[in-house]
Amino acid sequence: MGELELISQSPDDTKKIGAIIGELTVQGDVLLLEGKLGAGKTCLTQGIALGLGIDDYVLSPTFVIMRELYGRLPLYHIDLYRLDNIEESIDLGLDDYFYGDGLSVVEWAEKAISIMPQRHLLIRIDYISDTERRLLLEPSGERYLELAQNIIKGYTNS
Ligand SMILES: Nc1ncnc2c1ncn2[C@@H]1O[C@H](COP(=O)(O)OP(=O)(O)OP(=O)(O)O)[C@@H](O)[C@H]1O
Ligand SMILES: [Mg+2]
């Protein structure tokens, strides 16, 4: 299997990748986003929202930990940046979202990786330059391998 990676040259490219994800995703999917401050996790999530047919601008839920938005599927946008310890994240009862009716997208998933579902698509976003980012897709499980391959296909053909 080749490397599942994409290069984004602009915030719009990242949103386009997100929109493709939003179109391909199904109920119960879990997407974990890792990357430094300003990498583009929220930007990608904005694209995902668009792809799900959600028109409200997606703010980072930093101050509320979780925001739920309604499109073709509910989008549970979770941001663990402000969490100090794993106990706090256990208290959030995130399983209700992970095993719920929508798509869960988790920023800063690495802060509580041990309580994330084992099957997921991890997307690592790396800074290349001011406007360029590398997105590495790391699927765990058959469903997510297929999703990752379809994201790459969708983006390559767009
Ligand atoms: N190719 C690109 N893809 C995504 N964002 C880009 C790109 N090039 C430049 N940017 C800029 O990088 C910033 C990404 O911000 P964003 O809030 O999405 O990051 P984040 O990973 O969510 O950060 P945080 O950890 O603070 O939540 C935006 O200002 C965006 O305009
Ligand atoms: Mg963010």
PDB file of C-alpha atoms and ligand atoms in Angstrom:
ATOM      1  CA  MET A   1       0.000   0.000   0.000  1.00  0.00           C
ATOM      2  CA  GLY A   2       1.420   3.376  -0.981  1.00  0.00           C
ATOM      3  CA  GLU A   3       1.492   6.327   1.363  1.00  0.00           C
ATOM      4  CA  LEU A   4      -1.904   7.846   1.820  1.00  0.00           C
ATOM      5  CA  GLU A   5      -0.968  11.473   1.636  1.00  0.00           C
ATOM      6  CA  LEU A   6      -2.215  14.673   0.081  1.00  0.00           C
ATOM      7  CA  ILE A   7      -0.605  18.042  -0.414  1.00  0.00           C
ATOM      8  CA  SER A   8      -2.715  21.145   0.117  1.00  0.00           C
ATOM      9  CA  GLN A   9      -1.447  24.380  -1.404  1.00  0.00           C
ATOM     10  CA  SER A  10      -3.980  26.694   0.245  1.00  0.00           C
ATOM     11  CA  PRO A  11      -6.764  26.912   2.836  1.00  0.00           C
ATOM     12  CA  ASP A  12      -9.210  26.422  -0.047  1.00  0.00           C
ATOM     13  CA  ASP A  13      -7.489  23.172  -1.016  1.00  0.00           C
ATOM     14  CA  THR A  14      -7.797  21.975   2.569  1.00  0.00           C
ATOM     15  CA  LYS A  15     -11.490  22.884   2.595  1.00  0.00           C
ATOM     16  CA  LYS A  16     -11.938  21.020  -0.664  1.00  0.00           C
ATOM     17  CA  ILE A  17     -10.356  17.909   0.860  1.00  0.00           C
ATOM     18  CA  GLY A  18     -12.706  18.374   3.806  1.00  0.00           C
ATOM     19  CA  ALA A  19     -15.724  18.687   1.513  1.00  0.00           C
ATOM     20  CA  ILE A  20     -14.797  15.396  -0.180  1.00  0.00           C
ATOM     21  CA  ILE A  21     -14.604  13.767   3.249  1.00  0.00           C
ATOM     22  CA  GLY A  22     -17.994  15.247   4.152  1.00  0.00           C
ATOM     23  CA  GLU A  23     -19.506  13.731   1.025  1.00  0.00           C
ATOM     24  CA  LEU A  24     -17.997  10.257   1.577  1.00  0.00           C
ATOM     25  CA  THR A  25     -18.590   9.876   5.264  1.00  0.00           C
ATOM     26  CA  VAL A  26     -21.263   7.654   6.870  1.00  0.00           C
ATOM     27  CA  GLN A  27     -22.996   7.489  10.223  1.00  0.00           C
ATOM     28  CA  GLY A  28     -20.644   6.456  13.028  1.00  0.00           C
ATOM     29  CA  ASP A  29     -17.426   7.483  11.293  1.00  0.00           C
ATOM     30  CA  VAL A  30     -14.685   8.816  13.553  1.00  0.00           C
ATOM     31  CA  LEU A  31     -11.990  11.174  12.309  1.00  0.00           C
ATOM     32  CA  LEU A  32      -9.056  12.134  14.507  1.00  0.00           C
ATOM     33  CA  LEU A  33      -7.114  15.266  13.558  1.00  0.00           C
ATOM     34  CA  GLU A  34      -3.568  15.852  14.740  1.00  0.00           C
ATOM     35  CA  GLY A  35      -1.295  18.773  13.968  1.00  0.00           C
ATOM     36  CA  LYS A  36       0.250  21.764  15.665  1.00  0.00           C
ATOM     37  CA  LEU A  37      -1.507  25.051  16.406  1.00  0.00           C
ATOM     38  CA  GLY A  38      -2.552  26.599  13.112  1.00  0.00           C
ATOM     39  CA  ALA A  39      -1.918  23.428  11.114  1.00  0.00           C
ATOM     40  CA  GLY A  40      -5.396  23.550   9.594  1.00  0.00           C
ATOM     41  CA  LYS A  41      -7.543  21.164  11.644  1.00  0.00           C
ATOM     42  CA  THR A  42     -10.421  23.605  11.947  1.00  0.00           C
ATOM     43  CA  CYS A  43     -10.040  24.625   8.299  1.00  0.00           C
ATOM     44  CA  LEU A  44     -10.394  20.958   7.282  1.00  0.00           C
ATOM     45  CA  THR A  45     -13.432  20.625   9.547  1.00  0.00           C
ATOM     46  CA  GLN A  46     -15.031  23.674   7.892  1.00  0.00           C
ATOM     47  CA  GLY A  47     -14.716  21.833   4.582  1.00  0.00           C
ATOM     48  CA  ILE A  48     -16.198  18.676   6.098  1.00  0.00           C
ATOM     49  CA  ALA A  49     -19.186  20.723   7.290  1.00  0.00           C
ATOM     50  CA  LEU A  50     -19.659  22.130   3.781  1.00  0.00           C
ATOM     51  CA  GLY A  51     -19.510  18.613   2.333  1.00  0.00           C
ATOM     52  CA  LEU A  52     -22.247  17.573   4.756  1.00  0.00           C
ATOM     53  CA  GLY A  53     -24.387  20.491   3.579  1.00  0.00           C
ATOM     54  CA  ILE A  54     -23.906  22.600   6.705  1.00  0.00           C
ATOM     55  CA  ASP A  55     -23.662  26.275   5.781  1.00  0.00           C
ATOM     56  CA  ASP A  56     -22.908  27.866   9.144  1.00  0.00           C
ATOM     57  CA  TYR A  57     -19.312  28.749   9.461  1.00  0.00           C
ATOM     58  CA  VAL A  58     -17.610  26.230  11.756  1.00  0.00           C
ATOM     59  CA  LEU A  59     -15.876  27.973  14.603  1.00  0.00           C
ATOM     60  CA  SER A  60     -13.405  26.018  16.586  1.00  0.00           C
ATOM     61  CA  PRO A  61     -15.341  24.742  19.597  1.00  0.00           C
ATOM     62  CA  THR A  62     -12.343  25.465  21.815  1.00  0.00           C
ATOM     63  CA  PHE A  63     -14.412  27.028  24.578  1.00  0.00           C
ATOM     64  CA  VAL A  64     -17.192  24.486  24.541  1.00  0.00           C
ATOM     65  CA  ILE A  65     -15.227  21.283  23.727  1.00  0.00           C
ATOM     66  CA  MET A  66     -18.056  20.040  21.503  1.00  0.00           C
ATOM     67  CA  ARG A  67     -20.318  21.606  18.933  1.00  0.00           C
ATOM     68  CA  GLU A  68     -23.036  19.735  17.118  1.00  0.00           C
ATOM     69  CA  LEU A  69     -24.051  20.880  13.651  1.00  0.00           C
ATOM     70  CA  TYR A  70     -26.763  19.450  11.463  1.00  0.00           C
ATOM     71  CA  GLY A  71     -26.357  18.509   7.831  1.00  0.00           C
ATOM     72  CA  ARG A  72     -26.891  15.309   5.836  1.00  0.00           C
ATOM     73  CA  LEU A  73     -25.541  13.733   9.049  1.00  0.00           C
ATOM     74  CA  PRO A  74     -24.948  15.385  12.396  1.00  0.00           C
ATOM     75  CA  LEU A  75     -21.371  16.625  12.770  1.00  0.00           C
ATOM     76  CA  TYR A  76     -19.910  16.341  16.266  1.00  0.00           C
ATOM     77  CA  HIS A  77     -16.954  18.699  16.265  1.00  0.00           C
ATOM     78  CA  ILE A  78     -14.846  18.030  19.347  1.00  0.00           C
ATOM     79  CA  ASP A  79     -11.740  20.004  20.327  1.00  0.00           C
ATOM     80  CA  LEU A  80      -9.665  18.651  23.203  1.00  0.00           C
ATOM     81  CA  TYR A  81      -7.074  21.440  23.205  1.00  0.00           C
ATOM     82  CA  ARG A  82      -8.138  22.779  26.593  1.00  0.00           C
ATOM     83  CA  LEU A  83      -8.181  19.437  28.335  1.00  0.00           C
ATOM     84  CA  ASP A  84      -5.580  19.059  31.039  1.00  0.00           C
ATOM     85  CA  ASN A  85      -5.844  15.368  31.752  1.00  0.00           C
ATOM     86  CA  ILE A  86      -7.341  12.145  30.579  1.00  0.00           C
ATOM     87  CA  GLU A  87      -9.846  11.982  33.476  1.00  0.00           C
ATOM     88  CA  GLU A  88     -11.440  15.169  32.200  1.00  0.00           C
ATOM     89  CA  SER A  89     -11.911  13.636  28.800  1.00  0.00           C
ATOM     90  CA  ILE A  90     -13.378  10.451  30.243  1.00  0.00           C
ATOM     91  CA  ASP A  91     -15.925  12.640  32.054  1.00  0.00           C
ATOM     92  CA  LEU A  92     -17.052  14.115  28.750  1.00  0.00           C
ATOM     93  CA  GLY A  93     -18.814  10.883  27.797  1.00  0.00           C
ATOM     94  CA  LEU A  94     -17.591  11.127  24.225  1.00  0.00           C
ATOM     95  CA  ASP A  95     -18.740   7.585  23.442  1.00  0.00           C
ATOM     96  CA  ASP A  96     -22.257   8.968  23.016  1.00  0.00           C
ATOM     97  CA  TYR A  97     -20.921  10.837  19.991  1.00  0.00           C
ATOM     98  CA  PHE A  98     -18.499   8.207  18.725  1.00  0.00           C
ATOM     99  CA  TYR A  99     -21.217   5.565  18.668  1.00  0.00           C
ATOM    100  CA  GLY A 100     -24.014   7.983  17.809  1.00  0.00           C
ATOM    101  CA  ASP A 101     -25.793   8.924  14.598  1.00  0.00           C
ATOM    102  CA  GLY A 102     -23.289  11.288  13.076  1.00  0.00           C
ATOM    103  CA  LEU A 103     -19.686  11.925  12.161  1.00  0.00           C
ATOM    104  CA  SER A 104     -17.271  12.704  14.994  1.00  0.00           C
ATOM    105  CA  VAL A 105     -14.295  14.935  14.211  1.00  0.00           C
ATOM    106  CA  VAL A 106     -11.769  15.330  17.028  1.00  0.00           C
ATOM    107  CA  GLU A 107      -9.119  18.062  17.091  1.00  0.00           C
ATOM    108  CA  TRP A 108      -6.178  17.361  19.394  1.00  0.00           C
ATOM    109  CA  ALA A 109      -7.170  13.699  19.603  1.00  0.00           C
ATOM    110  CA  GLU A 110      -3.634  12.905  20.803  1.00  0.00           C
ATOM    111  CA  LYS A 111      -4.551  14.429  24.181  1.00  0.00           C
ATOM    112  CA  ALA A 112      -6.847  11.485  24.873  1.00  0.00           C
ATOM    113  CA  ILE A 113      -5.831   8.875  22.342  1.00  0.00           C
ATOM    114  CA  SER A 114      -6.457   6.017  24.794  1.00  0.00           C
ATOM    115  CA  ILE A 115     -10.194   6.741  24.905  1.00  0.00           C
ATOM    116  CA  MET A 116     -10.620   7.160  21.150  1.00  0.00           C
ATOM    117  CA  PRO A 117     -12.323   4.314  19.274  1.00  0.00           C
ATOM    118  CA  GLN A 118      -9.798   1.796  17.952  1.00  0.00           C
ATOM    119  CA  ARG A 119     -11.235   2.048  14.476  1.00  0.00           C
ATOM    120  CA  HIS A 120     -10.852   5.515  13.067  1.00  0.00           C
ATOM    121  CA  LEU A 121      -9.215   7.590  10.399  1.00  0.00           C
ATOM    122  CA  LEU A 122      -6.341   9.614  11.765  1.00  0.00           C
ATOM    123  CA  ILE A 123      -5.307  12.626   9.700  1.00  0.00           C
ATOM    124  CA  ARG A 124      -1.984  14.231  10.552  1.00  0.00           C
ATOM    125  CA  ILE A 125      -1.542  17.711   9.179  1.00  0.00           C
ATOM    126  CA  ASP A 126       2.026  18.955   8.827  1.00  0.00           C
ATOM    127  CA  TYR A 127       3.121  22.463   8.082  1.00  0.00           C
ATOM    128  CA  ILE A 128       5.310  22.707   4.971  1.00  0.00           C
ATOM    129  CA  SER A 129       5.245  26.464   4.353  1.00  0.00           C
ATOM    130  CA  ASP A 130       2.948  29.442   5.001  1.00  0.00           C
ATOM    131  CA  THR A 131       0.384  28.132   2.563  1.00  0.00           C
ATOM    132  CA  GLU A 132       1.310  24.461   2.118  1.00  0.00           C
ATOM    133  CA  ARG A 133       0.302  21.523   4.255  1.00  0.00           C
ATOM    134  CA  ARG A 134       0.850  17.774   4.038  1.00  0.00           C
ATOM    135  CA  LEU A 135      -2.070  15.594   5.101  1.00  0.00           C
ATOM    136  CA  LEU A 136      -1.156  12.050   6.035  1.00  0.00           C
ATOM    137  CA  LEU A 137      -4.083   9.643   6.285  1.00  0.00           C
ATOM    138  CA  GLU A 138      -3.624   6.777   8.751  1.00  0.00           C
ATOM    139  CA  PRO A 139      -6.618   4.422   8.693  1.00  0.00           C
ATOM    140  CA  SER A 140      -7.275   1.822  11.397  1.00  0.00           C
ATOM    141  CA  GLY A 141      -9.691  -0.780  10.108  1.00  0.00           C
ATOM    142  CA  GLU A 142     -10.986  -1.832   6.710  1.00  0.00           C
ATOM    143  CA  ARG A 143     -13.748   0.791   6.513  1.00  0.00           C
ATOM    144  CA  TYR A 144     -11.251   3.589   7.066  1.00  0.00           C
ATOM    145  CA  LEU A 145      -8.714   2.225   4.587  1.00  0.00           C
ATOM    146  CA  GLU A 146     -11.453   2.331   1.969  1.00  0.00           C
ATOM    147  CA  LEU A 147     -12.473   5.835   3.068  1.00  0.00           C
ATOM    148  CA  ALA A 148      -8.867   7.054   2.920  1.00  0.00           C
ATOM    149  CA  GLN A 149      -8.395   5.624  -0.577  1.00  0.00           C
ATOM    150  CA  ASN A 150     -11.639   7.219  -1.749  1.00  0.00           C
ATOM    151  CA  ILE A 151     -10.625  10.596  -0.313  1.00  0.00           C
ATOM    152  CA  ILE A 152      -7.358  10.434  -2.267  1.00  0.00           C
ATOM    153  CA  LYS A 153      -9.215   9.348  -5.416  1.00  0.00           C
ATOM    154  CA  GLY A 154     -11.818  12.081  -5.009  1.00  0.00           C
ATOM    155  CA  TYR A 155      -9.208  14.764  -4.539  1.00  0.00           C
ATOM    156  CA  THR A 156      -6.977  13.558  -7.362  1.00  0.00           C
ATOM    157  CA  ASN A 157      -9.942  13.573  -9.755  1.00  0.00           C
ATOM    158  CA  SER A 158     -11.215  16.989  -8.686  1.00  0.00           C
TER     159      SER A 158
HETATM  160  N1  LIG B   1      -2.946  24.861   2.999  1.00  0.00           N
HETATM  161  C1  LIG B   1      -3.541  25.317   4.118  1.00  0.00           C
HETATM  162  N2  LIG B   1      -4.478  24.574   4.714  1.00  0.00           N
HETATM  163  C2  LIG B   1      -5.076  25.004   5.854  1.00  0.00           C
HETATM  164  N3  LIG B   1      -4.828  26.177   6.454  1.00  0.00           N
HETATM  165  C3  LIG B   1      -3.906  26.971   5.878  1.00  0.00           C
HETATM  166  C4  LIG B   1      -3.226  26.573   4.702  1.00  0.00           C
HETATM  167  N4  LIG B   1      -2.374  27.557   4.366  1.00  0.00           N
HETATM  168  C5  LIG B   1      -2.512  28.515   5.279  1.00  0.00           C
HETATM  169  N5  LIG B   1      -3.428  28.187   6.204  1.00  0.00           N
HETATM  170  C6  LIG B   1      -3.806  29.012   7.367  1.00  0.00           C
HETATM  171  O1  LIG B   1      -3.481  28.288   8.539  1.00  0.00           O
HETATM  172  C7  LIG B   1      -4.440  28.532   9.560  1.00  0.00           C
HETATM  173  C8  LIG B   1      -5.068  27.231   9.993  1.00  0.00           C
HETATM  174  O2  LIG B   1      -5.873  27.514  11.109  1.00  0.00           O
HETATM  175  P1  LIG B   1      -6.800  26.444  11.817  1.00  0.00           P
HETATM  176  O3  LIG B   1      -7.596  27.199  12.828  1.00  0.00           O
HETATM  177  O4  LIG B   1      -7.517  25.639  10.818  1.00  0.00           O
HETATM  178  O5  LIG B   1      -5.692  25.538  12.551  1.00  0.00           O
HETATM  179  P2  LIG B   1      -5.926  24.469  13.701  1.00  0.00           P
HETATM  180  O6  LIG B   1      -5.064  23.309  13.326  1.00  0.00           O
HETATM  181  O7  LIG B   1      -7.362  24.221  13.900  1.00  0.00           O
HETATM  182  O8  LIG B   1      -5.287  25.190  14.965  1.00  0.00           O
HETATM  183  P3  LIG B   1      -5.663  25.027  16.526  1.00  0.00           P
HETATM  184  O9  LIG B   1      -4.766  23.955  17.046  1.00  0.00           O
HETATM  185  O10 LIG B   1      -5.347  26.351  17.100  1.00  0.00           O
HETATM  186  O11 LIG B   1      -7.120  24.657  16.654  1.00  0.00           O
HETATM  187  C9  LIG B   1      -5.470  29.490   8.965  1.00  0.00           C
HETATM  188  O12 LIG B   1      -5.105  30.807   9.303  1.00  0.00           O
HETATM  189  C10 LIG B   1      -5.311  29.256   7.470  1.00  0.00           C
HETATM  190  O13 LIG B   1      -5.669  30.391   6.702  1.00  0.00           O
HETATM  191 MG    MG B   2      -8.643  24.358  15.560  1.00  0.00          MG
END
